[in-house]
XYZ file of C-alpha atoms in Angstrom:
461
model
C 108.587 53.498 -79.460
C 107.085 55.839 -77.210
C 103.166 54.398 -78.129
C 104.307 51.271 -77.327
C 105.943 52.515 -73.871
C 102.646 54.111 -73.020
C 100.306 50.956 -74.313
C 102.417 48.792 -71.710
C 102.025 51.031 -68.712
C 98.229 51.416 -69.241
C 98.276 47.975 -69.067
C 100.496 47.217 -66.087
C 98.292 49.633 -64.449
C 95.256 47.782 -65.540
C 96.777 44.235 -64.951
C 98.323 45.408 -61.685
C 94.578 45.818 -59.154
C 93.815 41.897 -60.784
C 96.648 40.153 -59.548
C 96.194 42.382 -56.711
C 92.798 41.292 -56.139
C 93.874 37.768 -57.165
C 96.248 36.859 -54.356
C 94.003 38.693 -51.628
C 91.431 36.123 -52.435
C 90.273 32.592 -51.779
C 90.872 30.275 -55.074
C 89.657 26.511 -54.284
C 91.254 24.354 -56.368
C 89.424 20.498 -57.403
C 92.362 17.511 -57.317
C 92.453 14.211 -57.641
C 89.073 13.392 -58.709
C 87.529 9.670 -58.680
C 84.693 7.457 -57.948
C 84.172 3.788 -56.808
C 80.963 1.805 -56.560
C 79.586 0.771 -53.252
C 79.686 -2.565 -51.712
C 76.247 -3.151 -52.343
C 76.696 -2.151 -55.861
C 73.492 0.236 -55.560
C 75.297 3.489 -55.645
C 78.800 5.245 -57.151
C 80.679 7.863 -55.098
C 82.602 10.550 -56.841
C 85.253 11.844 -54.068
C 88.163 14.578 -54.428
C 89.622 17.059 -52.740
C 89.347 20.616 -52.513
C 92.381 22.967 -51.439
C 92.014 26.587 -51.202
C 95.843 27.839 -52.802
C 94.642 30.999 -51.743
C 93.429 33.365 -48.244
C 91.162 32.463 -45.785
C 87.498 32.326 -46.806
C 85.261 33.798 -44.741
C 81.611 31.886 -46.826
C 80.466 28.206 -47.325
C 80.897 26.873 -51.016
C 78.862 24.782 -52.712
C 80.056 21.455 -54.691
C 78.066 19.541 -57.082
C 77.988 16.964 -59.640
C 76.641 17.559 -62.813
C 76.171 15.568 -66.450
C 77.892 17.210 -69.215
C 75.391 16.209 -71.688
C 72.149 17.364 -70.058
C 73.310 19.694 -66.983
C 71.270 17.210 -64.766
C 72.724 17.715 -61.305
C 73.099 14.639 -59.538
C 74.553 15.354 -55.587
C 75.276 18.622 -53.811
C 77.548 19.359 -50.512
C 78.455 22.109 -48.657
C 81.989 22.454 -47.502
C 82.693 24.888 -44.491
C 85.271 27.772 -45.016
C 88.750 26.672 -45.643
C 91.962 28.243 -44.220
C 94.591 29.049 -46.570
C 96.686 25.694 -47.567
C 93.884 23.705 -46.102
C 92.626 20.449 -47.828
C 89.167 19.059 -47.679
C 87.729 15.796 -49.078
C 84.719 16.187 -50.948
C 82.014 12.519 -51.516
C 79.279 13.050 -53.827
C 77.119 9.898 -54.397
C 74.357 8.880 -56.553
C 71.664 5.741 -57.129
C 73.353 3.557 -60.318
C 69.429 3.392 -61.385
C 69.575 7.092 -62.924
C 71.188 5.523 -65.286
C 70.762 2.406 -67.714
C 73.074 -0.420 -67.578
C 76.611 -0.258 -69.266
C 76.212 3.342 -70.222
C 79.473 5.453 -70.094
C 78.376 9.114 -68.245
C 80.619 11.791 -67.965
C 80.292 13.838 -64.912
C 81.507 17.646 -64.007
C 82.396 18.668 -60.509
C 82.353 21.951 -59.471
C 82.647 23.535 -56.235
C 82.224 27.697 -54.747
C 81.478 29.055 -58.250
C 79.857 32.574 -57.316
C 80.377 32.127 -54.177
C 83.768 31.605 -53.304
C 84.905 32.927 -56.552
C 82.879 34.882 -59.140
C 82.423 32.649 -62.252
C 84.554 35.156 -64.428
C 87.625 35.468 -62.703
C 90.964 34.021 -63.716
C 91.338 31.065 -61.409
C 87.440 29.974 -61.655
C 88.758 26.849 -64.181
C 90.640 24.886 -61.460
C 87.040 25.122 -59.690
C 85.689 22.307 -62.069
C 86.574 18.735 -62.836
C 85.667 15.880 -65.458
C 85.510 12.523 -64.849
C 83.937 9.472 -67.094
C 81.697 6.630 -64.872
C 80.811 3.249 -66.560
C 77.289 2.501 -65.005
C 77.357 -1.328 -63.444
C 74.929 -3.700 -63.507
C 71.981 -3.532 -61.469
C 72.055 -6.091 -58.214
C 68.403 -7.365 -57.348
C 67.551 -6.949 -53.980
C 68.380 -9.937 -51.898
C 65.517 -12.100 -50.865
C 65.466 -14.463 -47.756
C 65.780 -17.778 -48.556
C 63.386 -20.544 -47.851
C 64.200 -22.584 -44.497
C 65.765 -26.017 -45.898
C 63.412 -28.965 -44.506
C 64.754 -32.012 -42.936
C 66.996 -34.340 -45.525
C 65.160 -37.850 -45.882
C 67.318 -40.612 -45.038
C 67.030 -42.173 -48.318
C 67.175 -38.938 -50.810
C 67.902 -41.208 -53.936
C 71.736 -39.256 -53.965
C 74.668 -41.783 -53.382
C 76.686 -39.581 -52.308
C 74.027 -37.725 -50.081
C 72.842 -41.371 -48.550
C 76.288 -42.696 -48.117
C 77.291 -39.303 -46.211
C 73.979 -40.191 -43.925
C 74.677 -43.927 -43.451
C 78.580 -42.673 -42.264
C 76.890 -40.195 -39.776
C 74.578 -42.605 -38.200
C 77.198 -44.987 -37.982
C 79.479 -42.587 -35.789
C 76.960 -41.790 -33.866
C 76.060 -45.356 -32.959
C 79.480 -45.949 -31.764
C 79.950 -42.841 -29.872
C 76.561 -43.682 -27.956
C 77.965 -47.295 -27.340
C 81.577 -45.631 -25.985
C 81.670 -46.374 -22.276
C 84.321 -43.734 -20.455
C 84.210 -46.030 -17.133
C 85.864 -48.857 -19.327
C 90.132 -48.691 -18.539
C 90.518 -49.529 -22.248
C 88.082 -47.691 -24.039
C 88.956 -44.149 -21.673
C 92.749 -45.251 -22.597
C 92.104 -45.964 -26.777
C 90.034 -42.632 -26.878
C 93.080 -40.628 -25.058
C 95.695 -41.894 -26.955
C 93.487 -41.346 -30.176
C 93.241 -37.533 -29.006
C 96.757 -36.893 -28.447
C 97.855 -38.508 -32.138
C 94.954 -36.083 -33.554
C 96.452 -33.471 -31.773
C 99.631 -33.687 -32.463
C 99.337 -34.182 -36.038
C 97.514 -30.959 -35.585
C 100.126 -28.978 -34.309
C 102.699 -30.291 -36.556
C 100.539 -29.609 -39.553
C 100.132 -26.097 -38.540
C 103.698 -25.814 -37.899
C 104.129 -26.980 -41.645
C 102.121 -24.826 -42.696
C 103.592 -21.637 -41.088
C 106.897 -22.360 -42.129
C 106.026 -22.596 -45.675
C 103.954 -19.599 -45.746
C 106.294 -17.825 -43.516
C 108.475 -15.462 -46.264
C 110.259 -12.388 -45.405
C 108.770 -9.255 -46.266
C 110.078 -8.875 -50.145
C 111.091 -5.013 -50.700
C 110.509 -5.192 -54.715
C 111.750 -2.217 -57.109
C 109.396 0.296 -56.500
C 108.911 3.929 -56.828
C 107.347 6.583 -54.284
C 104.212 7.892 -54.643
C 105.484 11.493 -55.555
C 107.838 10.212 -58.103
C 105.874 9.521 -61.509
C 104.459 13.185 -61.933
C 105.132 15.121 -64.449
C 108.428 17.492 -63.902
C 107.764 20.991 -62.624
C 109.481 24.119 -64.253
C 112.929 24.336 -62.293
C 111.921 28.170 -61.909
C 109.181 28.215 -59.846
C 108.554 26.923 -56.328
C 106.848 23.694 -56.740
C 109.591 22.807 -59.475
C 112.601 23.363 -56.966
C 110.684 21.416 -54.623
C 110.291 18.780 -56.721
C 113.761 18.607 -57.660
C 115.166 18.703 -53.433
C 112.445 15.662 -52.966
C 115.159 12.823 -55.234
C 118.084 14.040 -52.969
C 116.100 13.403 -49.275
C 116.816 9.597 -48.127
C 116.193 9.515 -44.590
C 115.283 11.966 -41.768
C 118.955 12.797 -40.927
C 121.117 15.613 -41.155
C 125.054 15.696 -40.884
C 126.250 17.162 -37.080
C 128.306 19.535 -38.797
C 128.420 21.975 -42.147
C 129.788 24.775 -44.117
C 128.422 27.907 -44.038
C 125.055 28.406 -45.984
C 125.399 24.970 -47.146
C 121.925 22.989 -47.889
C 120.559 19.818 -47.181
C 117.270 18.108 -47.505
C 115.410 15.498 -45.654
C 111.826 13.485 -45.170
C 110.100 12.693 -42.553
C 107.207 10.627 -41.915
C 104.412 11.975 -39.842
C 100.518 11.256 -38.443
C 97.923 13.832 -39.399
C 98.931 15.691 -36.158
C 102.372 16.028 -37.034
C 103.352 13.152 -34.511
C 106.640 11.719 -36.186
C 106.049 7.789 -37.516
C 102.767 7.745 -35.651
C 100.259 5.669 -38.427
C 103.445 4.389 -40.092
C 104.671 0.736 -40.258
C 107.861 -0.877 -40.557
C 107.066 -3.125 -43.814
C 110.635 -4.747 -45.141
C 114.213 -4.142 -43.883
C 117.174 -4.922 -46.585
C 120.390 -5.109 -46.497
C 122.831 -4.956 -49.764
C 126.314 -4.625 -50.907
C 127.400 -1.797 -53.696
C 130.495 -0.443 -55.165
C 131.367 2.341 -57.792
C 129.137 0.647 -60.588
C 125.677 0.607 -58.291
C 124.103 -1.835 -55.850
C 125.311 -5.554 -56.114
C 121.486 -7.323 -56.106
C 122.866 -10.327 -55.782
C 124.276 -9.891 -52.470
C 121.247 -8.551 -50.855
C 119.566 -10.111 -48.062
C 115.957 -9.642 -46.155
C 114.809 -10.127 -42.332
C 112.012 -12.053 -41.347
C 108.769 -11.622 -40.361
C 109.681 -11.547 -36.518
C 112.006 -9.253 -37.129
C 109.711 -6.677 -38.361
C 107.573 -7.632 -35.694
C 110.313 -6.756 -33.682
C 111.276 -3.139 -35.444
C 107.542 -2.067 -34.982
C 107.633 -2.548 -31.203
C 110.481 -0.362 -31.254
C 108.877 2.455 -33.126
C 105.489 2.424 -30.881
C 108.122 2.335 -27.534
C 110.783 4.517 -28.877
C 109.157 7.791 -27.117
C 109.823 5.700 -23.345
C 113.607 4.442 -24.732
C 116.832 6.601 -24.412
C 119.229 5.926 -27.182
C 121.311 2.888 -25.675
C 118.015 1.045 -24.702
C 116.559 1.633 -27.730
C 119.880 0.906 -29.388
C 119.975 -2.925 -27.484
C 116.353 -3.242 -28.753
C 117.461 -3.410 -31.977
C 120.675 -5.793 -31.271
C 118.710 -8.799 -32.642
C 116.935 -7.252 -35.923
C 121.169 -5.904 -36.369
C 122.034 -9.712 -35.376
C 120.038 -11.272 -38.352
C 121.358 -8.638 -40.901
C 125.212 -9.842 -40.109
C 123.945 -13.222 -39.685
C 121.842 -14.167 -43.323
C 124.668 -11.768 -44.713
C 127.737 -14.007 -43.157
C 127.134 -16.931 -45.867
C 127.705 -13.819 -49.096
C 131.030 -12.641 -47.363
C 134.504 -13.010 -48.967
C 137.950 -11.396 -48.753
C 137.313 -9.493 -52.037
C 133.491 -7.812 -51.488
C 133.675 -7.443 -47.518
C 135.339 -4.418 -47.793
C 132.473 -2.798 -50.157
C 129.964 -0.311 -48.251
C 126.705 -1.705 -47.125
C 123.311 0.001 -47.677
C 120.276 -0.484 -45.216
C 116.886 -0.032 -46.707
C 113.844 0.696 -44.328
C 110.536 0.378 -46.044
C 107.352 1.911 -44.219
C 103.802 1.697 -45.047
C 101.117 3.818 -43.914
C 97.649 4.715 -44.587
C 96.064 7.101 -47.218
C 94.684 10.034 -44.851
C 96.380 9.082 -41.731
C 99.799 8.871 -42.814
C 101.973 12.271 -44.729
C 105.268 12.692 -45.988
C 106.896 16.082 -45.282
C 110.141 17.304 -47.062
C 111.986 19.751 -45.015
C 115.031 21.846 -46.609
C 117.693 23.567 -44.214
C 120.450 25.591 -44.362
C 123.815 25.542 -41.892
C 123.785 29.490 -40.343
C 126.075 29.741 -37.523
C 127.066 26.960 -36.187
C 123.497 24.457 -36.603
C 120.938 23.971 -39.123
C 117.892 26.214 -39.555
C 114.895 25.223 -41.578
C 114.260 27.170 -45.095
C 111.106 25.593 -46.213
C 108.539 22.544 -45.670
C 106.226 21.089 -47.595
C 104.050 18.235 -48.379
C 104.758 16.355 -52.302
C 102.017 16.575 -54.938
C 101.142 12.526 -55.275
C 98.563 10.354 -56.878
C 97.026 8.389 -54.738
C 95.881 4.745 -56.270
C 95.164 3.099 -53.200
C 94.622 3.075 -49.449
C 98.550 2.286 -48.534
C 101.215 5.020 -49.032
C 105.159 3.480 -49.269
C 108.149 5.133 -48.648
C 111.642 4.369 -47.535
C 114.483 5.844 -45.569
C 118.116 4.400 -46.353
C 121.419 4.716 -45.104
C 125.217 3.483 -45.542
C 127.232 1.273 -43.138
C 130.976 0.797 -43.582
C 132.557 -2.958 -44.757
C 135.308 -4.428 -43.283
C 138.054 -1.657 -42.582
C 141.779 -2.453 -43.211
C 143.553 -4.571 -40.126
C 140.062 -5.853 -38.952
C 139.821 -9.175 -38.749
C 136.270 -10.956 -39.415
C 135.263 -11.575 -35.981
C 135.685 -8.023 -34.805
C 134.287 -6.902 -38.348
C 131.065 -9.136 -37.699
C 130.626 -7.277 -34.264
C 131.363 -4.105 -35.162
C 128.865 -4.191 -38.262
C 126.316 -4.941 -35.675
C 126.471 -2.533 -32.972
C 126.548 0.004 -36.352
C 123.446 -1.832 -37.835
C 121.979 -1.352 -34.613
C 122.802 2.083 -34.317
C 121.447 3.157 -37.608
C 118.179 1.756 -37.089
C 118.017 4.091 -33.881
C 118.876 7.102 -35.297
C 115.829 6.407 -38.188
C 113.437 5.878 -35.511
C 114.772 8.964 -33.818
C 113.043 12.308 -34.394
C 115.601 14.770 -34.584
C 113.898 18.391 -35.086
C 115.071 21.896 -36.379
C 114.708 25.176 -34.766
C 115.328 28.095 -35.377
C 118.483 29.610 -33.555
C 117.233 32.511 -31.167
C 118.849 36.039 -31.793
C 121.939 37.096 -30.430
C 121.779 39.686 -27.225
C 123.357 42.912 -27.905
C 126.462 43.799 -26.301
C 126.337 46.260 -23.108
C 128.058 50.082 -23.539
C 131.362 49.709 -22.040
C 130.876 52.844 -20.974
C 127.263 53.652 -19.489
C 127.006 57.725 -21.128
C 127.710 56.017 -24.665
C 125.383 54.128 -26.974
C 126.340 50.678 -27.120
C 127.769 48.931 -30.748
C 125.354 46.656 -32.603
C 127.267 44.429 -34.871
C 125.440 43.363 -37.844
C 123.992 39.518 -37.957
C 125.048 37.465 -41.200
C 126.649 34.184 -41.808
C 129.101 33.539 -39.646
């Protein structure tokens, strides 16, 4: 018993100056690794990003791109030192010709080995990254083509000759047209005013039948098909907060050390909704049992049209005005709603889905936790999700809940009353309502000047 005491405290004490070490140290971490193929098709970019989990570095690191098979390096860059928490996107690219046609090559990434990080140390693995290319066909240069000489009248094509004979036939008749005639400068203007308005009422057609509101389909956030976290550790708590945030709001009152979590959506500079889009707005009806799908309804196009010239002139609007720019997008809800209404499901709650889009690199999605001290909320943590990113356009969604018809409300005041809350809702969304952190309290003056004065200890309240 007593060997086995003393093996584990020589090796606490050895184990101890490596972690030691460890966290005082930069560790650059490769994510998210891919590659596309250039628009010319004469080159394939490898990009990913690089995030130092770790301190400051003080040095420039190295990445590269290697082949597995043959260690031939392909593309070097050098990244500038990274802060701690800092991300970095890394493009490596390289000519498709190193390579024959078809052939399947699988590339290593690796970035501030011996530089950053000594190539033995614990964390050096997350320094390196695999990824497989398929090698496309090779595009010829393109070559000018030859200046087309003048079509012969009679090319021996029916189609070509009878396309001829029609033009020279038009322009016969226009060369015969004399303006200064009454009834040939009358026939030509009511000819242009039939072509014209068969023009506008064929684009009219046209954008009425392509003219669909925005469809919100079943969809899932970006952060929401990784693979669970352990509940024990930070990033698995995280994780877990993330399914309960649903909008950017936070109840005006709370209990004492009671927690809640919210998102917000946020530019690269932290500006909130700047680079973010309103995409689709629903509306739906749900009871104990879950949503009722066949009572939901969608705005239109204008609408959102509408909704996103409220979030680029929300910063210049004061609640109410911002409130009555919303009265129509509120007025369609109740409206395309109206026709789903019956004494039996008005009285179910109402949900109001707000879909945004924004761009990959532009556009983040913080998580914020909080916790009620006193009497307002202070933050506890804040942090970014772990996603994958599959394309240029990040989705997310804030929703709230609106109350049916109450008892002894008739539908007319119902209908109104459902709008100026619709209306209301969509304010507080667009609304960025931040946390601080409550200042400390003075201490209380000596009631008598010779004594020291009494410092009560701060806690929950």
């Amino acid at each position: 018993m007593k060997r086995q005491l003393l093996i584990g405290i020589i090796a606490l004490l050895i184990g101890l100056p490596l972690l030691v070490s460890a966290q005082d140290s930069p560790d650059y971490s490769i994510r998210n690794i891919r590659h596309k193929v250039t628009s010319d098709g004469r080159q394939i970019v490898v990009e990913f990003e690089v995030y130092n989990v770790g301190v400051a570095a003080s040095e420039q690191a190295t990445a590269n791109l290697r082949v597995i098979a043959t260690g031939q390096e392909l593309a070097t860059a050098t990244i500038d030192p990274l802060r701690s928490q800092e991300i970095t996107t890394v493009s490596l690219s390289f000519d498709v010709t190193a390579f024959p046609e078809n052939d399947v090559v699988s590339l290593r990434a690796a970035v501030g080995v011996d530089e950053v990080e000594p190539a033995g140390s614990q964390n050096i693995q997350n320094n390196f990254a695999q990824t497989s290319v398929t090698i496309p066909p090779y595009i010829p240069e393109a070559t000018p083509e030859p200046t087309p000489e003048p079509t012969p009248t009679n090319t021996g094509n029916p189609i070509t000759d009878l396309t001829n004979q029609v033009s020279q036939q038009i322009d016969q008749r226009l060369s015969q047209l004399d303006l200064t005639d009454p009834v040939q400068a009358v026939t030509v203007a009511l000819v242009s005013v039939a072509c014209l308005v068969i023009g506008v009422i064929a684009i009219l057609v046209l954008i009425a039948l392509s003219r669909r509101p925005p469809d919100p389909r079943v969809w899932q956030p970006p952060y929401a098909n990784l693979m669970p976290q352990d509940p024990n550790t930070l990033g698995g708590r995280r994780q877990q907060w993330q399914t309960h945030a649903v909008n950017n709001l936070l109840p005006p009152y709370g209990t004492a050390g009671q927690y809640q979590v919210r998102k917000l959506l946020t530019s690269a500079d932290g500006h909130y909704l700047h680079e973010w889009k309103a995409a689709g707005l629903r509306m739906s009806q749900y009871d104990a049992y879950g949503r009722v799908a066949r009572s939901q309804v969608l705005v239109s196009g204008g609408a959102i049209k509408r909704l996103n010239g409220a979030i680029k002139a929300r910063h210049k609007l004061d609640t109410p005005k911002l409130q009555r720019r919303l009265i129509p997008v509120a007025r369609e809800l109740v409206k395309r709603m109206k026709g789903k209404w019956n004494p039996r499901n008005s009285v179910l709650p109402l949900v109001l889905d707000l879909r945004f889009e924004g761009r990959y690199g532009k556009s983040h999605i913080w998580f914020e936790l909080v916790q009620y001290r006193g009497t307002q909320w202070e933050p506890v943590d804040r942090w970014e999700p772990e996603m994958p990113i599959l394309g240029k356009i990040i989705h997310e969604s804030f929703s709230m809940t609106a109350f049916g018809q109450r008892p002894g409300e008739d539908t007319r005041a119902f209908r109104t009353r459902l709008q100026d809350d619709l209306a209301a809702l969509l304010a507080e969304l667009l609304t960025e309502r931040p946390v601080t952190t409550s200042a400390p309290r003075p201490e209380s003056p000596p009631t008598n000047p010779h004594m020291e004065a009494v410092t009560v200890p701060q806690g929950n309240d």
